[in-house]
mmCIF file of C-alpha atoms in Angstrom:
data_model
loop_
_atom_site.group_PDB
_atom_site.id
_atom_site.type_symbol
_atom_site.label_atom_id
_atom_site.label_comp_id
_atom_site.label_asym_id
_atom_site.label_seq_id
_atom_site.Cartn_x
_atom_site.Cartn_y
_atom_site.Cartn_z
ATOM 1 C CA MET A 1 19.411 21.037 2.882
ATOM 2 C CA ASN A 2 22.249 19.887 0.624
ATOM 3 C CA ALA A 3 23.359 17.495 3.307
ATOM 4 C CA VAL A 4 19.909 15.960 3.601
ATOM 5 C CA VAL A 5 19.314 15.693 -0.197
ATOM 6 C CA GLY A 6 22.832 14.428 -0.902
ATOM 7 C CA ARG A 7 22.293 11.364 1.249
ATOM 8 C CA GLN A 8 19.101 10.256 -0.602
ATOM 9 C CA PRO A 9 19.079 7.579 -3.305
ATOM 10 C CA PRO A 10 19.133 8.896 -6.865
ATOM 11 C CA VAL A 11 15.461 8.932 -7.920
ATOM 12 C CA THR A 12 14.344 10.369 -4.547
ATOM 13 C CA ARG A 13 17.082 12.961 -4.790
ATOM 14 C CA CYS A 14 15.880 14.042 -8.252
ATOM 15 C CA LEU A 15 12.277 14.316 -6.982
ATOM 16 C CA ILE A 16 13.306 16.500 -3.980
ATOM 17 C CA GLY A 17 15.546 18.643 -6.184
ATOM 18 C CA ALA A 18 12.822 19.237 -8.748
ATOM 19 C CA SER A 19 10.223 19.947 -6.077
ATOM 20 C CA SER A 20 12.544 22.366 -4.234
ATOM 21 C CA THR A 21 13.426 24.175 -7.467
ATOM 22 C CA LEU A 22 9.764 24.703 -8.342
ATOM 23 C CA MET A 23 9.108 25.908 -4.826
ATOM 24 C CA VAL A 24 11.860 28.473 -4.961
ATOM 25 C CA LEU A 25 10.834 29.677 -8.414
ATOM 26 C CA CYS A 26 7.264 30.106 -7.400
ATOM 27 C CA SER A 27 8.111 31.730 -4.083
ATOM 28 C CA LEU A 28 10.231 34.300 -5.971
ATOM 29 C CA ASP A 29 7.447 34.832 -8.528
ATOM 30 C CA VAL A 30 9.675 33.570 -11.357
ATOM 31 C CA LEU A 31 7.042 30.954 -12.107
ATOM 32 C CA SER A 32 3.361 30.945 -11.371
ATOM 33 C CA PRO A 33 1.592 27.838 -10.000
ATOM 34 C CA PHE A 34 -1.034 28.555 -12.668
ATOM 35 C CA SER A 35 1.526 27.420 -15.205
ATOM 36 C CA LEU A 36 2.150 24.119 -13.424
ATOM 37 C CA TYR A 37 -1.282 22.775 -12.376
ATOM 38 C CA LEU A 38 -3.148 19.917 -14.165
ATOM 39 C CA ASN A 39 -5.445 21.313 -16.804
ATOM 40 C CA TRP A 40 -6.690 18.835 -19.354
ATOM 41 C CA GLN A 41 -8.026 21.511 -21.704
ATOM 42 C CA LEU A 42 -4.632 23.192 -21.982
ATOM 43 C CA ILE A 43 -2.834 19.850 -22.203
ATOM 44 C CA ILE A 44 -5.079 18.517 -25.024
ATOM 45 C CA HIS A 45 -5.797 21.628 -27.024
ATOM 46 C CA GLU A 46 -2.691 23.714 -26.490
ATOM 47 C CA LEU A 47 -0.201 20.842 -25.990
ATOM 48 C CA GLN A 48 1.067 22.097 -22.625
ATOM 49 C CA LEU A 49 2.444 18.630 -21.888
ATOM 50 C CA TRP A 50 4.720 19.753 -19.063
ATOM 51 C CA ARG A 51 1.664 19.993 -16.830
ATOM 52 C CA LEU A 52 1.496 16.117 -16.853
ATOM 53 C CA VAL A 53 4.835 16.212 -14.907
ATOM 54 C CA THR A 54 4.745 19.409 -12.921
ATOM 55 C CA CYS A 55 1.443 18.527 -11.288
ATOM 56 C CA PHE A 56 3.321 15.785 -9.451
ATOM 57 C CA LEU A 57 6.391 17.810 -8.584
ATOM 58 C CA PHE A 58 4.900 21.039 -7.161
ATOM 59 C CA ASN A 59 4.351 20.665 -3.395
ATOM 60 C CA GLY A 60 3.470 24.273 -2.758
ATOM 61 C CA ALA A 61 5.383 27.519 -2.204
ATOM 62 C CA PHE A 62 7.551 28.058 0.876
ATOM 63 C CA GLY A 63 5.452 26.918 3.778
ATOM 64 C CA LEU A 64 4.227 24.066 5.918
ATOM 65 C CA PRO A 65 2.671 21.955 3.028
ATOM 66 C CA PHE A 66 5.928 22.000 1.144
ATOM 67 C CA PHE A 67 8.014 20.868 4.144
ATOM 68 C CA TRP A 68 5.455 18.214 5.147
ATOM 69 C CA ASN A 69 5.440 16.673 1.665
ATOM 70 C CA THR A 70 9.246 16.921 1.529
ATOM 71 C CA TYR A 71 9.479 15.061 4.845
ATOM 72 C CA MET A 72 7.173 12.342 3.489
ATOM 73 C CA LEU A 73 9.387 12.091 0.424
ATOM 74 C CA VAL A 74 12.563 11.872 2.462
ATOM 75 C CA PHE A 75 11.224 9.236 4.827
ATOM 76 C CA TYR A 76 8.887 6.919 2.805
ATOM 77 C CA CYS A 77 10.032 7.379 -0.761
ATOM 78 C CA SER A 78 13.723 7.275 0.220
ATOM 79 C CA SER A 79 13.276 4.220 2.442
ATOM 80 C CA LEU A 80 11.300 2.435 -0.328
ATOM 81 C CA GLU A 81 14.010 3.095 -2.964
ATOM 82 C CA ASP A 82 16.928 2.423 -0.640
ATOM 83 C CA VAL A 83 15.648 -0.835 0.886
ATOM 84 C CA ALA A 84 12.887 -2.492 -1.156
ATOM 85 C CA PHE A 85 14.391 -1.282 -4.471
ATOM 86 C CA HIS A 86 18.061 -1.278 -3.415
ATOM 87 C CA GLY A 87 20.206 -1.286 -6.556
ATOM 88 C CA ARG A 88 17.114 -1.211 -8.749
ATOM 89 C CA SER A 89 16.552 2.447 -9.561
ATOM 90 C CA ALA A 90 14.977 1.614 -12.875
ATOM 91 C CA ASP A 91 12.348 -0.532 -11.224
ATOM 92 C CA PHE A 92 11.624 2.236 -8.697
ATOM 93 C CA LEU A 93 11.422 4.802 -11.477
ATOM 94 C CA TRP A 94 9.030 2.508 -13.341
ATOM 95 C CA LEU A 95 6.901 2.310 -10.155
ATOM 96 C CA LEU A 96 6.640 6.130 -10.215
ATOM 97 C CA ILE A 97 5.886 6.303 -13.937
ATOM 98 C CA SER A 98 3.234 3.551 -13.724
ATOM 99 C CA SER A 99 1.678 5.129 -10.600
ATOM 100 C CA ALA A 100 1.660 8.554 -12.219
ATOM 101 C CA SER A 101 -0.043 7.168 -15.306
ATOM 102 C CA MET A 102 -2.784 5.476 -13.238
ATOM 103 C CA LEU A 103 -3.331 8.608 -11.164
ATOM 104 C CA LEU A 104 -3.687 10.704 -14.346
ATOM 105 C CA ILE A 105 -6.287 8.339 -15.752
ATOM 106 C CA LEU A 106 -8.205 8.442 -12.489
ATOM 107 C CA THR A 107 -8.000 12.167 -12.339
ATOM 108 C CA TYR A 108 -9.138 12.595 -15.918
ATOM 109 C CA PHE A 109 -12.322 10.476 -15.364
ATOM 110 C CA PHE A 110 -13.173 11.012 -11.723
ATOM 111 C CA GLY A 111 -11.081 13.726 -10.163
ATOM 112 C CA ASN A 112 -10.771 17.464 -10.164
ATOM 113 C CA SER A 113 -7.371 17.848 -8.511
ATOM 114 C CA LEU A 114 -5.030 20.578 -9.707
ATOM 115 C CA PHE A 115 -1.894 19.007 -8.206
ATOM 116 C CA ILE A 116 -1.436 15.246 -7.584
ATOM 117 C CA SER A 117 1.780 15.259 -5.633
ATOM 118 C CA GLY A 118 -0.124 14.281 -2.442
ATOM 119 C CA ALA A 119 -1.732 11.400 -4.089
ATOM 120 C CA MET A 120 1.680 10.149 -5.369
ATOM 121 C CA ILE A 121 3.018 10.362 -1.788
ATOM 122 C CA ASP A 122 0.065 8.344 -0.573
ATOM 123 C CA THR A 123 0.871 5.702 -3.195
ATOM 124 C CA MET A 124 4.484 5.477 -2.011
ATOM 125 C CA THR A 125 3.327 5.340 1.655
ATOM 126 C CA TYR A 126 0.941 2.489 0.860
ATOM 127 C CA VAL A 127 3.520 0.446 -1.001
ATOM 128 C CA TRP A 128 6.089 1.118 1.777
ATOM 129 C CA GLY A 129 3.599 0.082 4.418
ATOM 130 C CA ARG A 130 2.849 -3.217 2.621
ATOM 131 C CA ARG A 131 6.532 -3.915 2.187
ATOM 132 C CA ASN A 132 7.078 -3.194 5.928
ATOM 133 C CA SER A 133 3.907 -4.613 7.358
ATOM 134 C CA ALA A 134 5.392 -5.387 10.783
ATOM 135 C CA ALA A 135 6.601 -1.891 11.388
ATOM 136 C CA ARG A 136 4.767 0.445 13.724
ATOM 137 C CA MET A 137 4.633 4.131 13.069
ATOM 138 C CA GLN A 138 3.798 7.156 15.218
ATOM 139 C CA VAL A 139 1.305 9.445 13.477
ATOM 140 C CA LEU A 140 0.252 12.455 15.587
ATOM 141 C CA MET A 141 0.731 10.544 18.847
ATOM 142 C CA ILE A 142 -1.129 7.560 17.416
ATOM 143 C CA THR A 143 0.805 4.319 16.989
ATOM 144 C CA VAL A 144 -0.405 2.284 13.993
ATOM 145 C CA ARG A 145 0.957 -0.558 11.912
ATOM 146 C CA ALA A 146 2.623 0.605 8.711
ATOM 147 C CA PRO A 147 -0.056 -0.631 6.263
ATOM 148 C CA TYR A 148 -2.676 1.626 7.931
ATOM 149 C CA VAL A 149 -0.620 4.863 7.868
ATOM 150 C CA PRO A 150 -2.116 6.154 4.574
ATOM 151 C CA TRP A 151 -5.614 5.463 5.936
ATOM 152 C CA VAL A 152 -4.833 7.372 9.153
ATOM 153 C CA LEU A 153 -3.567 10.283 7.106
ATOM 154 C CA ALA A 154 -6.739 10.259 4.980
ATOM 155 C CA GLY A 155 -8.901 10.178 8.233
ATOM 156 C CA ILE A 156 -6.954 13.137 9.605
ATOM 157 C CA SER A 157 -7.608 15.064 6.378
ATOM 158 C CA LEU A 158 -11.287 14.212 6.615
ATOM 159 C CA LEU A 159 -11.505 15.436 10.227
ATOM 160 C CA MET A 160 -9.825 18.693 9.202
ATOM 161 C CA GLY A 161 -12.352 19.217 6.500
ATOM 162 C CA SER A 162 -9.995 18.548 3.622
ATOM 163 C CA ASN A 163 -10.794 16.612 0.494
ATOM 164 C CA VAL A 164 -9.806 12.997 0.893
ATOM 165 C CA GLN A 165 -10.244 12.151 -2.848
ATOM 166 C CA ASP A 166 -6.517 12.430 -3.572
ATOM 167 C CA HIS A 167 -5.735 10.136 -0.568
ATOM 168 C CA LEU A 168 -8.150 7.493 -1.829
ATOM 169 C CA MET A 169 -6.766 7.642 -5.369
ATOM 170 C CA GLY A 170 -3.225 7.251 -4.084
ATOM 171 C CA ILE A 171 -4.179 4.300 -1.894
ATOM 172 C CA ALA A 172 -6.082 2.657 -4.781
ATOM 173 C CA VAL A 173 -3.108 3.005 -7.086
ATOM 174 C CA GLY A 174 -0.709 1.750 -4.428
ATOM 175 C CA HIS A 175 -2.867 -1.312 -3.816
ATOM 176 C CA ILE A 176 -3.062 -2.085 -7.566
ATOM 177 C CA TYR A 177 0.733 -1.919 -7.837
ATOM 178 C CA TYR A 178 1.239 -4.011 -4.666
ATOM 179 C CA PHE A 179 -1.266 -6.667 -5.677
ATOM 180 C CA PHE A 180 0.106 -7.190 -9.239
ATOM 181 C CA VAL A 181 3.758 -7.079 -8.146
ATOM 182 C CA ASP A 182 3.809 -8.792 -4.734
ATOM 183 C CA VAL A 183 0.645 -10.973 -4.690
ATOM 184 C CA TYR A 184 -0.642 -11.904 -8.084
ATOM 185 C CA PRO A 185 2.679 -13.472 -9.447
ATOM 186 C CA LEU A 186 2.539 -16.007 -6.573
ATOM 187 C CA LEU A 187 -0.876 -17.220 -7.644
ATOM 188 C CA PRO A 188 -1.161 -20.327 -9.872
ATOM 189 C CA THR A 189 -3.411 -18.356 -12.218
ATOM 190 C CA SER A 190 -0.714 -15.789 -12.931
ATOM 191 C CA LYS A 191 1.233 -18.108 -15.288
ATOM 192 C CA GLY A 192 4.331 -15.878 -14.765
ATOM 193 C CA ILE A 193 2.683 -12.708 -16.059
ATOM 194 C CA GLN A 194 4.230 -9.502 -14.677
ATOM 195 C CA LEU A 195 2.032 -6.516 -15.369
ATOM 196 C CA PHE A 196 4.492 -3.969 -14.154
ATOM 197 C CA ARG A 197 7.651 -5.416 -15.743
ATOM 198 C CA THR A 198 10.294 -2.668 -16.065
ATOM 199 C CA PRO A 199 11.132 -1.951 -19.768
ATOM 200 C CA GLN A 200 14.646 -2.966 -20.792
ATOM 201 C CA VAL A 201 15.354 0.503 -22.235
ATOM 202 C CA LEU A 202 14.740 2.061 -18.784
ATOM 203 C CA LYS A 203 17.132 -0.454 -17.154
ATOM 204 C CA PHE A 204 19.717 0.412 -19.756
ATOM 205 C CA LEU A 205 19.333 4.189 -19.176
ATOM 206 C CA CYS A 206 19.592 3.691 -15.389
ATOM 207 C CA SER A 207 22.500 1.241 -15.739
ATOM 208 C CA GLN A 208 20.604 -1.400 -13.799
ATOM 209 C CA ARG A 209 21.685 -4.940 -14.042
ATOM 210 C CA GLU A 210 19.252 -7.868 -14.194
#
Protein backbone atom coordinates (compact mmCIF):
# COMPACT_ATOMS: atom_id res chain seq x y z
CA MET A 1 0.00 0.00 0.00
CA ASN A 2 2.83 2.40 0.87
CA ALA A 3 4.51 1.63 -2.45
CA VAL A 4 1.33 2.43 -4.37
CA VAL A 5 0.53 5.62 -2.44
CA GLY A 6 4.13 6.82 -2.50
CA ARG A 7 4.18 6.91 -6.30
CA GLN A 8 1.14 9.18 -6.54
CA PRO A 9 1.33 12.96 -7.14
CA PRO A 10 1.01 15.07 -3.96
CA VAL A 11 -2.69 16.00 -3.91
CA THR A 12 -3.84 12.50 -4.89
CA ARG A 13 -1.50 11.04 -2.27
CA CYS A 14 -3.09 13.22 0.42
CA LEU A 15 -6.59 12.18 -0.68
CA ILE A 16 -5.73 8.47 -0.56
CA GLY A 17 -3.97 8.90 2.77
CA ALA A 18 -6.91 10.73 4.36
CA SER A 19 -9.45 8.26 2.96
CA SER A 20 -7.40 5.27 4.16
CA THR A 21 -7.00 6.80 7.62
CA LEU A 22 -10.76 7.30 7.98
CA MET A 23 -11.37 3.75 6.72
CA VAL A 24 -9.01 2.27 9.33
CA LEU A 25 -10.39 4.40 12.19
CA CYS A 26 -13.99 3.50 11.33
CA SER A 27 -13.16 -0.19 10.83
CA LEU A 28 -11.57 -0.24 14.29
CA ASP A 29 -14.56 1.64 15.77
CA VAL A 30 -12.33 4.53 16.82
CA LEU A 31 -14.55 6.81 14.74
CA SER A 32 -18.15 6.37 13.71
CA PRO A 33 -19.37 7.13 10.18
CA PHE A 34 -22.21 8.99 11.90
CA SER A 35 -19.68 11.65 12.89
CA LEU A 36 -18.49 12.05 9.30
CA TYR A 37 -21.57 12.16 7.07
CA LEU A 38 -23.07 15.32 5.58
CA ASN A 39 -25.75 16.72 7.89
CA TRP A 40 -26.73 20.31 7.20
CA GLN A 41 -28.61 20.69 10.47
CA LEU A 42 -25.51 19.78 12.51
CA ILE A 43 -23.28 21.90 10.28
CA ILE A 44 -25.43 25.02 10.52
CA HIS A 45 -26.77 24.82 14.06
CA GLU A 46 -23.92 23.05 15.87
CA LEU A 47 -21.04 24.25 13.66
CA GLN A 48 -19.76 20.73 12.93
CA LEU A 49 -17.88 22.13 9.97
CA TRP A 50 -15.60 19.12 9.54
CA ARG A 51 -18.51 17.30 7.92
CA LEU A 52 -18.08 19.55 4.86
CA VAL A 53 -14.74 17.80 4.31
CA THR A 54 -15.19 14.29 5.69
CA CYS A 55 -18.24 13.64 3.49
CA PHE A 56 -15.81 13.74 0.53
CA LEU A 57 -13.04 11.69 2.13
CA PHE A 58 -14.91 8.71 3.57
CA ASN A 59 -15.17 5.89 1.03
CA GLY A 60 -16.56 3.29 3.41
CA ALA A 61 -15.12 0.90 5.94
CA PHE A 62 -12.87 -2.02 4.94
CA GLY A 63 -14.58 -3.64 1.96
CA LEU A 64 -15.24 -3.58 -1.77
CA PRO A 65 -16.65 -0.01 -2.00
CA PHE A 66 -13.51 1.40 -0.35
CA PHE A 67 -11.14 -0.47 -2.66
CA TRP A 68 -13.19 0.40 -5.76
CA ASN A 69 -13.17 4.12 -4.95
CA THR A 70 -9.47 3.96 -4.09
CA TYR A 71 -8.78 2.32 -7.45
CA MET A 72 -10.70 5.12 -9.17
CA LEU A 73 -8.66 7.70 -7.25
CA VAL A 74 -5.38 6.00 -8.11
CA PHE A 75 -6.20 5.73 -11.81
CA TYR A 76 -8.26 8.78 -12.81
CA CYS A 77 -7.39 11.35 -10.16
CA SER A 78 -3.68 10.48 -10.23
CA SER A 79 -3.55 10.50 -14.03
CA LEU A 80 -5.36 13.84 -14.17
CA GLU A 81 -2.99 15.46 -11.67
CA ASP A 82 0.15 13.87 -13.10
CA VAL A 83 -0.54 14.64 -16.77
CA ALA A 84 -3.12 17.39 -17.36
CA PHE A 85 -2.03 19.28 -14.22
CA HIS A 86 1.63 18.28 -14.22
CA GLY A 87 3.61 20.70 -12.08
CA ARG A 88 0.40 22.58 -11.23
CA SER A 89 -0.73 21.07 -7.94
CA ALA A 90 -2.37 24.34 -6.89
CA ASP A 91 -4.54 24.36 -10.03
CA PHE A 92 -5.54 20.74 -9.38
CA LEU A 93 -6.30 21.48 -5.74
CA TRP A 94 -8.45 24.43 -6.84
CA LEU A 95 -10.30 22.08 -9.20
CA LEU A 96 -11.11 19.87 -6.19
CA ILE A 97 -12.12 22.82 -4.00
CA SER A 98 -14.31 24.35 -6.72
CA SER A 99 -15.93 21.00 -7.53
CA ALA A 100 -16.55 20.26 -3.85
CA SER A 101 -18.20 23.65 -3.42
CA MET A 102 -20.52 23.09 -6.38
CA LEU A 103 -21.40 19.58 -5.18
CA LEU A 104 -22.23 20.90 -1.72
CA ILE A 105 -24.53 23.54 -3.21
CA LEU A 106 -26.29 20.93 -5.36
CA THR A 107 -26.63 18.58 -2.40
CA TYR A 108 -28.03 21.32 -0.18
CA PHE A 109 -30.80 22.23 -2.61
CA PHE A 110 -31.48 19.02 -4.52
CA GLY A 111 -29.71 16.06 -2.94
CA ASN A 112 -30.01 13.86 0.09
CA SER A 113 -26.62 12.16 -0.03
CA LEU A 114 -24.76 11.41 3.19
CA PHE A 115 -21.36 11.02 1.53
CA ILE A 116 -20.32 12.71 -1.72
CA SER A 117 -17.00 10.99 -2.37
CA GLY A 118 -18.53 9.05 -5.28
CA ALA A 119 -19.83 12.23 -6.92
CA MET A 120 -16.37 13.80 -6.64
CA ILE A 121 -14.82 10.76 -8.31
CA ASP A 122 -17.38 11.08 -11.12
CA THR A 123 -16.33 14.71 -11.55
CA MET A 124 -12.67 13.67 -11.84
CA THR A 125 -13.59 10.87 -14.24
CA TYR A 126 -15.56 13.28 -16.44
CA VAL A 127 -12.79 15.88 -16.61
CA TRP A 128 -10.21 13.15 -17.26
CA GLY A 129 -12.35 11.73 -20.05
CA ARG A 130 -12.71 15.14 -21.70
CA ARG A 131 -8.98 15.75 -21.47
CA ASN A 132 -8.30 12.28 -22.97
CA SER A 133 -11.16 12.11 -25.45
CA ALA A 134 -9.37 9.75 -27.85
CA ALA A 135 -8.64 7.12 -25.19
CA ARG A 136 -10.68 3.92 -25.02
CA MET A 137 -11.40 2.29 -21.68
CA GLN A 138 -12.58 -1.17 -20.67
CA VAL A 139 -15.49 -1.05 -18.23
CA LEU A 140 -16.83 -4.49 -17.25
CA MET A 141 -15.86 -5.98 -20.63
CA ILE A 142 -17.39 -3.00 -22.46
CA THR A 143 -15.02 -0.80 -24.51
CA VAL A 144 -16.05 2.84 -24.50
CA ARG A 145 -14.42 6.15 -25.32
CA ALA A 146 -13.12 7.99 -22.27
CA PRO A 147 -15.74 10.81 -22.25
CA TYR A 148 -18.52 8.22 -21.86
CA VAL A 149 -17.01 6.32 -18.91
CA PRO A 150 -18.92 8.24 -16.18
CA TRP A 151 -22.18 7.71 -18.12
CA VAL A 152 -21.51 3.97 -18.34
CA LEU A 153 -20.79 3.84 -14.60
CA ALA A 154 -24.06 5.69 -13.94
CA GLY A 155 -25.92 3.24 -16.19
CA ILE A 156 -24.43 0.26 -14.36
CA SER A 157 -25.52 1.75 -11.02
CA LEU A 158 -29.02 2.24 -12.41
CA LEU A 159 -29.22 -1.38 -13.60
CA MET A 160 -28.08 -2.55 -10.16
CA GLY A 161 -30.86 -0.56 -8.53
CA SER A 162 -28.57 2.05 -7.01
CA ASN A 163 -29.23 5.77 -6.82
CA VAL A 164 -27.72 7.58 -9.81
CA GLN A 165 -28.22 11.06 -8.35
CA ASP A 166 -24.62 11.32 -7.15
CA HIS A 167 -23.36 10.21 -10.58
CA LEU A 168 -25.43 12.86 -12.33
CA MET A 169 -24.31 15.60 -9.92
CA GLY A 170 -20.67 14.61 -10.42
CA ILE A 171 -21.05 14.63 -14.21
CA ALA A 172 -22.83 18.02 -14.12
CA VAL A 173 -20.09 19.59 -12.01
CA GLY A 174 -17.39 18.04 -14.20
CA HIS A 175 -19.02 19.48 -17.31
CA ILE A 176 -19.31 22.95 -15.76
CA TYR A 177 -15.60 22.93 -14.91
CA TYR A 178 -14.60 21.54 -18.32
CA PHE A 179 -16.73 24.06 -20.22
CA PHE A 180 -15.52 27.15 -18.37
CA VAL A 181 -11.86 26.08 -18.35
CA ASP A 182 -11.36 24.35 -21.71
CA VAL A 183 -14.14 25.68 -23.96
CA TYR A 184 -15.45 29.08 -22.89
CA PRO A 185 -12.05 30.91 -22.81
CA LEU A 186 -11.65 30.08 -26.52
CA LEU A 187 -14.92 31.78 -27.46
CA PRO A 188 -14.83 35.44 -28.62
CA THR A 189 -17.49 36.31 -26.04
CA SER A 190 -15.30 35.23 -23.13
CA LYS A 191 -13.14 38.39 -23.27
CA GLY A 192 -10.39 36.56 -21.40
CA ILE A 193 -12.55 35.82 -18.35
CA GLN A 194 -11.41 32.75 -16.39
CA LEU A 195 -14.12 31.66 -13.99
CA PHE A 196 -11.94 29.07 -12.22
CA ARG A 197 -8.72 31.07 -11.95
CA THR A 198 -6.57 29.65 -9.14
CA PRO A 199 -6.06 32.15 -6.27
CA GLN A 200 -2.51 33.42 -5.94
CA VAL A 201 -2.40 32.51 -2.25
CA LEU A 202 -3.03 28.86 -3.13
CA LYS A 203 -0.24 28.92 -5.71
CA PHE A 204 2.06 30.39 -3.07
CA LEU A 205 1.14 27.74 -0.50
CA CYS A 206 1.71 24.96 -3.07
CA SER A 207 4.93 26.56 -4.36
CA GLN A 208 3.53 26.62 -7.90
CA ARG A 209 5.19 28.87 -10.41
CA GLU A 210 3.16 30.79 -12.99
